[in-house]
mmCIF file of C-alpha atoms in Angstrom:
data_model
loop_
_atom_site.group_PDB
_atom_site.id
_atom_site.type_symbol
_atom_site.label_atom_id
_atom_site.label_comp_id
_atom_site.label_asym_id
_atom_site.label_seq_id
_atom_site.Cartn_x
_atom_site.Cartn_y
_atom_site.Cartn_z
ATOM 1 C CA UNK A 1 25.853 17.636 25.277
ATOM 2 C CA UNK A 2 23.159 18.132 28.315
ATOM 3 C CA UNK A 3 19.811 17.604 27.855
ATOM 4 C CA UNK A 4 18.808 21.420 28.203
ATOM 5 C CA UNK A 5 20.901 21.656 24.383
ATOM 6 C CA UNK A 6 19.634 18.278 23.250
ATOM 7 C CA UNK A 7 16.948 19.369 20.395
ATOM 8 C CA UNK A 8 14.882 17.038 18.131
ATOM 9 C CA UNK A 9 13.827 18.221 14.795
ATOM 10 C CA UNK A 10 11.422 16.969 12.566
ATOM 11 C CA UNK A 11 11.507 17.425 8.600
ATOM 12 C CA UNK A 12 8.982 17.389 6.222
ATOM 13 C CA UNK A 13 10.697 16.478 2.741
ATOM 14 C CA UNK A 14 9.305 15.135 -0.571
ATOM 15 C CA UNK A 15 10.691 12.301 -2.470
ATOM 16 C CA UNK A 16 10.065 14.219 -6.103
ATOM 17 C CA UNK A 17 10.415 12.509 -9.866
ATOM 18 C CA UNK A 18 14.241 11.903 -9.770
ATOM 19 C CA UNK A 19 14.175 10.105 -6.935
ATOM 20 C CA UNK A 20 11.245 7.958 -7.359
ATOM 21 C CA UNK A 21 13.295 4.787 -8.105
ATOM 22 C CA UNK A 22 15.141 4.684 -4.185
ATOM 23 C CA UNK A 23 14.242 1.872 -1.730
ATOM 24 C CA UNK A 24 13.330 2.972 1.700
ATOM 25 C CA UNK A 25 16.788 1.988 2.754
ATOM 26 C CA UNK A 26 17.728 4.443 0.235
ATOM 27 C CA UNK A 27 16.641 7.485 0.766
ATOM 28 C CA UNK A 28 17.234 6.301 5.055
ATOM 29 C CA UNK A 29 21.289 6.521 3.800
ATOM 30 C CA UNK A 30 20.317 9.345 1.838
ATOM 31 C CA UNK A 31 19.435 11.114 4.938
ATOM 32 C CA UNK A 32 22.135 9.682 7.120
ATOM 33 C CA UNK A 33 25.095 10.966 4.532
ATOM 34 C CA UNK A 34 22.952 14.912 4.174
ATOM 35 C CA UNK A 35 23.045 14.827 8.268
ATOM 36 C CA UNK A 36 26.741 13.952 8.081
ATOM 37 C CA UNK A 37 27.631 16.476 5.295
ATOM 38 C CA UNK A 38 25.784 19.406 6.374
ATOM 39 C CA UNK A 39 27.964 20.614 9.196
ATOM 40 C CA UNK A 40 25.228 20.708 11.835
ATOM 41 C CA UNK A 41 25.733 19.435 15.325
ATOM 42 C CA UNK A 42 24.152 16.100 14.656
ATOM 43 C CA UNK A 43 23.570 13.755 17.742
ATOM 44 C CA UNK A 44 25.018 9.928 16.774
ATOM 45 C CA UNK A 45 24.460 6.671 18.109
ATOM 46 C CA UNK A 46 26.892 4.969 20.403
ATOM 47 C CA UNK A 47 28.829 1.826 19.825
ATOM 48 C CA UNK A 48 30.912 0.507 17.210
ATOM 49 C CA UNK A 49 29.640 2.465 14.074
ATOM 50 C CA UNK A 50 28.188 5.235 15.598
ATOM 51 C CA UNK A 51 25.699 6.984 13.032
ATOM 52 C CA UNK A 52 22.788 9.650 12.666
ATOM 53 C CA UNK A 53 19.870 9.109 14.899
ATOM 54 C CA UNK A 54 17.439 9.319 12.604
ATOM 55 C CA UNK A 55 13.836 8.196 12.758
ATOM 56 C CA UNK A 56 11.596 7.988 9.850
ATOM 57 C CA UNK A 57 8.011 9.011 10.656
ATOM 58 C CA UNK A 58 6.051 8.494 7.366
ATOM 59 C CA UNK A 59 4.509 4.804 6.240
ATOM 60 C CA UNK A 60 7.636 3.749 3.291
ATOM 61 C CA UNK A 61 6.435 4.700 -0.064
ATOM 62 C CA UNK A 62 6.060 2.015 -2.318
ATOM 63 C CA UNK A 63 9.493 1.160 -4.741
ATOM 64 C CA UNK A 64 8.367 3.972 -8.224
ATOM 65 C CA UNK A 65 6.422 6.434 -6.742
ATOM 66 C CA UNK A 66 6.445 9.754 -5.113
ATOM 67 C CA UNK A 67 5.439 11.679 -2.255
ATOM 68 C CA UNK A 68 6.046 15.113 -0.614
ATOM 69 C CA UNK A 69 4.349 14.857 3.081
ATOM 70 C CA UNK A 70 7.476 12.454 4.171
ATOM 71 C CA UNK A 71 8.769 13.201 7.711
ATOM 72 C CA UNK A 72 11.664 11.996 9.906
ATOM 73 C CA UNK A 73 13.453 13.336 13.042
ATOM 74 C CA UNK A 74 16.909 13.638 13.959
ATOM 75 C CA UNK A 75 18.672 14.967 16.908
ATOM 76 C CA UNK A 76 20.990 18.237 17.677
ATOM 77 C CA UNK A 77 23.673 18.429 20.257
ATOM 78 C CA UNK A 78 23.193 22.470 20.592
ATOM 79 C CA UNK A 79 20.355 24.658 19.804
ATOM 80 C CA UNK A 80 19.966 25.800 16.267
ATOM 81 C CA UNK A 81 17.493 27.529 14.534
ATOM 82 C CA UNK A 82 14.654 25.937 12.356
ATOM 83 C CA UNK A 83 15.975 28.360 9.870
ATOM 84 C CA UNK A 84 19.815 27.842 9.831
ATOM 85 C CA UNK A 85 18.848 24.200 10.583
ATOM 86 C CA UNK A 86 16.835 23.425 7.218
ATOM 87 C CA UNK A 87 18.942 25.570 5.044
ATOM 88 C CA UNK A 88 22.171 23.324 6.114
ATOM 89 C CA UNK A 89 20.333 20.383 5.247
ATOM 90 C CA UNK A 90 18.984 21.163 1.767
ATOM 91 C CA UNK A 91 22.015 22.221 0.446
ATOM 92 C CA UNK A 92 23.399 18.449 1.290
ATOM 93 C CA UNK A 93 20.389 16.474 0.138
ATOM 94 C CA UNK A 94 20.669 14.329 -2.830
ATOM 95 C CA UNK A 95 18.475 15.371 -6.513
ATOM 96 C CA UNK A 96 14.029 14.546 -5.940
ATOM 97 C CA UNK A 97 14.987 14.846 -1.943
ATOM 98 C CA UNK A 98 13.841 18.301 -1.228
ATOM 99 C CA UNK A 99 12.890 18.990 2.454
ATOM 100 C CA UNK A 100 10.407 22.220 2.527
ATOM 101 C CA UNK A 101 9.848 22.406 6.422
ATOM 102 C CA UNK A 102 10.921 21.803 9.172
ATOM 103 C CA UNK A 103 10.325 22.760 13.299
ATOM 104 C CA UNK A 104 11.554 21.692 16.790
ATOM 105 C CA UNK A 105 9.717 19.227 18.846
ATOM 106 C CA UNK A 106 8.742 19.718 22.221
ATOM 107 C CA UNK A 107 10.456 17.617 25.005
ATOM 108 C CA UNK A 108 8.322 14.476 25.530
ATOM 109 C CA UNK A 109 6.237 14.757 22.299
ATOM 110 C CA UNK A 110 5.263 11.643 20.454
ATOM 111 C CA UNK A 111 4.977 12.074 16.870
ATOM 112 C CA UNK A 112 1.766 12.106 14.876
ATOM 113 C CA UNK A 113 0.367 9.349 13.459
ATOM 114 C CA UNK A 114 -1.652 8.857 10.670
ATOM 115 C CA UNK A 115 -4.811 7.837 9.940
ATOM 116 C CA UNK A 116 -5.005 8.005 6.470
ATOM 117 C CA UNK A 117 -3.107 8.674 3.393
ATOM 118 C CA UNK A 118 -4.070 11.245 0.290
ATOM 119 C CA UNK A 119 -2.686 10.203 -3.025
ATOM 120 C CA UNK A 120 -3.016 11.210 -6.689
ATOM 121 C CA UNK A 121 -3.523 8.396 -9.070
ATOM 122 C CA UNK A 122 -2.321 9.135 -12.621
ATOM 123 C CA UNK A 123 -2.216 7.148 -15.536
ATOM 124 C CA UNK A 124 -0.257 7.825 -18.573
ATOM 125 C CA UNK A 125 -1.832 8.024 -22.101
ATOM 126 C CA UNK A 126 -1.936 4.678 -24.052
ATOM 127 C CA UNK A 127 -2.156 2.551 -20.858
ATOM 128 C CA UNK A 128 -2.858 -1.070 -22.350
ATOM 129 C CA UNK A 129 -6.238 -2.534 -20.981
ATOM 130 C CA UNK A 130 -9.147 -0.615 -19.966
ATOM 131 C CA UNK A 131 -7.932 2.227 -17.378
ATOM 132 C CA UNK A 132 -10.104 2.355 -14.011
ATOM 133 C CA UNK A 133 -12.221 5.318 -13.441
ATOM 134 C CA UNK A 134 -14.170 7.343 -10.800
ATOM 135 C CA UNK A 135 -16.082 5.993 -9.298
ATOM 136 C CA UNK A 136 -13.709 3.526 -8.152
ATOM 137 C CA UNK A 137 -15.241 0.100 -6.434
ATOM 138 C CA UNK A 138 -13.287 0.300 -2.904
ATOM 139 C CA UNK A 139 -14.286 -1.699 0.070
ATOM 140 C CA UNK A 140 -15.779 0.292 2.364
ATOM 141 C CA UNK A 141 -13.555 -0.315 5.381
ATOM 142 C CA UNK A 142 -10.763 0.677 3.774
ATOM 143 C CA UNK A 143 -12.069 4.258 4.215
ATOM 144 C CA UNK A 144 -11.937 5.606 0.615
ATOM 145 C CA UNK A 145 -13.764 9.149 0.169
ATOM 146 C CA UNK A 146 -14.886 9.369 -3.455
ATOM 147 C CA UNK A 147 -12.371 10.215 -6.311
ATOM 148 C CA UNK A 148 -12.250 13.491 -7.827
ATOM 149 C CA UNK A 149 -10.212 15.107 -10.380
ATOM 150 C CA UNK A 150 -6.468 16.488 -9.453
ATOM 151 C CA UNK A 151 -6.525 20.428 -9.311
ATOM 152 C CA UNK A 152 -3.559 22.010 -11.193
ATOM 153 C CA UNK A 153 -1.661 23.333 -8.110
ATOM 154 C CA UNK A 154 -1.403 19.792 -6.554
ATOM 155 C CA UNK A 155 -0.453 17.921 -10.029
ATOM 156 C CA UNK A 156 1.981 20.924 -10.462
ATOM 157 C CA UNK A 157 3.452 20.287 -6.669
ATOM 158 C CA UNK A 158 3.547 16.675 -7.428
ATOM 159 C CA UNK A 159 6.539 17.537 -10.569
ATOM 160 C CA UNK A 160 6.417 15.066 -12.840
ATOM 161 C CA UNK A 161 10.058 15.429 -14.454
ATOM 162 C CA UNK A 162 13.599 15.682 -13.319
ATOM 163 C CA UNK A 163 13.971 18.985 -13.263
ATOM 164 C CA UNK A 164 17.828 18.632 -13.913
ATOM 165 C CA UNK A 165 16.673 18.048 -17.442
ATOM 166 C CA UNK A 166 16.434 21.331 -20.065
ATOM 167 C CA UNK A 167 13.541 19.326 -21.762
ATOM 168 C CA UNK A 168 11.374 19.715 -18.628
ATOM 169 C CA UNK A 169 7.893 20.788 -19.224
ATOM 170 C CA UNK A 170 6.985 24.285 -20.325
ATOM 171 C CA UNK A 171 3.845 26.089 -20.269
ATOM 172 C CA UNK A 172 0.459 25.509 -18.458
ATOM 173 C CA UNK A 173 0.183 22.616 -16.120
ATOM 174 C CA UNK A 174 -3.090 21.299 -18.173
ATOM 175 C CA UNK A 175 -1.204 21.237 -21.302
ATOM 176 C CA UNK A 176 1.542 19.278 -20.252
ATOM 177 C CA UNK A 177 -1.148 16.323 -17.964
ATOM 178 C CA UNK A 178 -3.872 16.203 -20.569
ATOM 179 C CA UNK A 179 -0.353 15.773 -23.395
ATOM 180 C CA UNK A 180 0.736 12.907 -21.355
ATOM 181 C CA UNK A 181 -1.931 11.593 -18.982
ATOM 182 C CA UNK A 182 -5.485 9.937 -19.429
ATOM 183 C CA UNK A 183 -6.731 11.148 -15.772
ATOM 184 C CA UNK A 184 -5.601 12.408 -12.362
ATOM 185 C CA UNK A 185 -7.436 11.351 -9.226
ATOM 186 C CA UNK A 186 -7.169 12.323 -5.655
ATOM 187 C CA UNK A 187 -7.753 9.433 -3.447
ATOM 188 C CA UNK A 188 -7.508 8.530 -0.164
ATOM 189 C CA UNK A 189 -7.134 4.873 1.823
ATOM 190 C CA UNK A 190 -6.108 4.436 5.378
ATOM 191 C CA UNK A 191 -2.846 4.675 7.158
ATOM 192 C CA UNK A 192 -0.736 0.994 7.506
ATOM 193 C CA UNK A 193 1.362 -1.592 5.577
ATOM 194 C CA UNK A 194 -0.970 -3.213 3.589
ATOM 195 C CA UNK A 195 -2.258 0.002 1.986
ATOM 196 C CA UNK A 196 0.848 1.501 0.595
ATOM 197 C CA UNK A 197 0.324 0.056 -2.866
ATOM 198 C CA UNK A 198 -3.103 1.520 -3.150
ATOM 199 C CA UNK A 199 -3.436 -0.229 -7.085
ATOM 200 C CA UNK A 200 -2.892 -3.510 -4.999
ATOM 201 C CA UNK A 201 -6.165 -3.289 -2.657
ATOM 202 C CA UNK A 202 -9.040 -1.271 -5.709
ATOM 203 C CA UNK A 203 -12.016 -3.688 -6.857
ATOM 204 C CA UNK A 204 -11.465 -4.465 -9.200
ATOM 205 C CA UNK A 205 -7.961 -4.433 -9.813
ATOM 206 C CA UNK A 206 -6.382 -2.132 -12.461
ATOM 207 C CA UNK A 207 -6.081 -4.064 -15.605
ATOM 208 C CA UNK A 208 -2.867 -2.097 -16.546
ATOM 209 C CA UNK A 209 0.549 -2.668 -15.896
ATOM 210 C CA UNK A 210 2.267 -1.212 -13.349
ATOM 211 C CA UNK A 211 4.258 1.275 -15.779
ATOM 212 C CA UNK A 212 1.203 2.776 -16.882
ATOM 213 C CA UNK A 213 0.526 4.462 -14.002
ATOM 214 C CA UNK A 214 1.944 5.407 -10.250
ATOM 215 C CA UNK A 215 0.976 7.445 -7.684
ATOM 216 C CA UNK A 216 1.956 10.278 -5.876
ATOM 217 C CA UNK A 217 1.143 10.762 -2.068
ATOM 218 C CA UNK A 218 -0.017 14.063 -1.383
ATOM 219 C CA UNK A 219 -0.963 14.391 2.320
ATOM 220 C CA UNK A 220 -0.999 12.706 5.423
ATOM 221 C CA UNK A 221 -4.819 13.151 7.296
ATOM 222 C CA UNK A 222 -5.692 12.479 10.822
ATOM 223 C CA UNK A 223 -9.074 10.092 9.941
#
């Protein structure tokens, strides 16, 4: 390997229902064992155990939840195609761990950080307590924007089910949410540890258990 084949790819996956219930370290072996499986010219560490250089890009998703703007990079010892590259991968990733793109970075580049974090907050019908809703009480430097309602295409995206189940969901989105959930909320905190249990940091706090409800983070933004 030279460093004129050397390429670094970075993957944009989401962590979907079946999946929901993987640590961090997890779904990071998850990764590592796809990588090894899928045949592609993956660059390893040195040493003793040598293993997939992998680096995770995204903030870890709170332990329940899901997500599908995760990103990590990984490293090629010969040129392959974004194509060829993402198709070997997906066919070795695990149920709920679906990547959906992928491209090559550039030599040098950093990769982008965050800012802030979109999620959708759902809460399931019967919740015990009295459910939170818009408008939310958030302290302002936590840079919420103001809640609004979930649109069908990004509670569809978000695929509440295992969809290796023949029960999942039929028919219109809205049946199925407004059959099994009270509400769904985009809304958006900042990027960083202490804000990736968004339930943990809203005024006041949720007086629900944590079963009644979990969120789904649907974007990464820039501020």
């Amino acid at each position: 390997m030279t460093d004129e084949t050397r390429t670094t790819i970075e993957v944009l996956f989401g962590k979907k229902w079946e999946a929901r219930l993987l640590s961090h370290l997890d779904v990071m072996r998850a990764l590592s064992r796809a990588l090894r499986r899928s045949g592609l010219p993956i660059y390893f560490t040195e040493g003793f155990n040598p293993k997939p250089k992998v680096s995770y890009l995204t903030q870890p998703l709170a332990l329940g939840h899901t997500s599908e703007c995760e990103r990590f990079r990984f490293m090629l010892e010969e040129k392959k195609s974004v194509e060829e590259t993402l198709r070997a991968l997906a066919a070795k990733m695990p149920p709920g761990l679906e990547p959906s793109a992928a491209r090559i970075a550039l030599e040098g580049e950093k990769p982008a950080v965050a800012k802030g974090m979109a999620y959708i907050f759902f809460l399931r019908k019967g919740a015990r307590g009295n459910a939170p809703q818009p408008p939310f009480s958030m302290p302002e430097e936590f840079g919420w924007m103001s809640p609004r309602e979930a649109t069908p295409s990004e509670i569809a995206a978000a695929r509440l089910f295992d969809s290796r189940e023949t029960t999942a969901p039929r028919g219109p989105v809205e049946d199925f949410i407004s059959g099994s959930f009270e509400s769904a909320f985009v809304i958006k905190t900042a990027a960083g540890s202490e804000f990736r249990r968004p339930d943990k940091i809203m005024i006041p706090a949720p007086p629900v258990v944590k079963e009644d409800f979990f969120f789904h983070r649907l974007r990464e933004t820039a501020e």
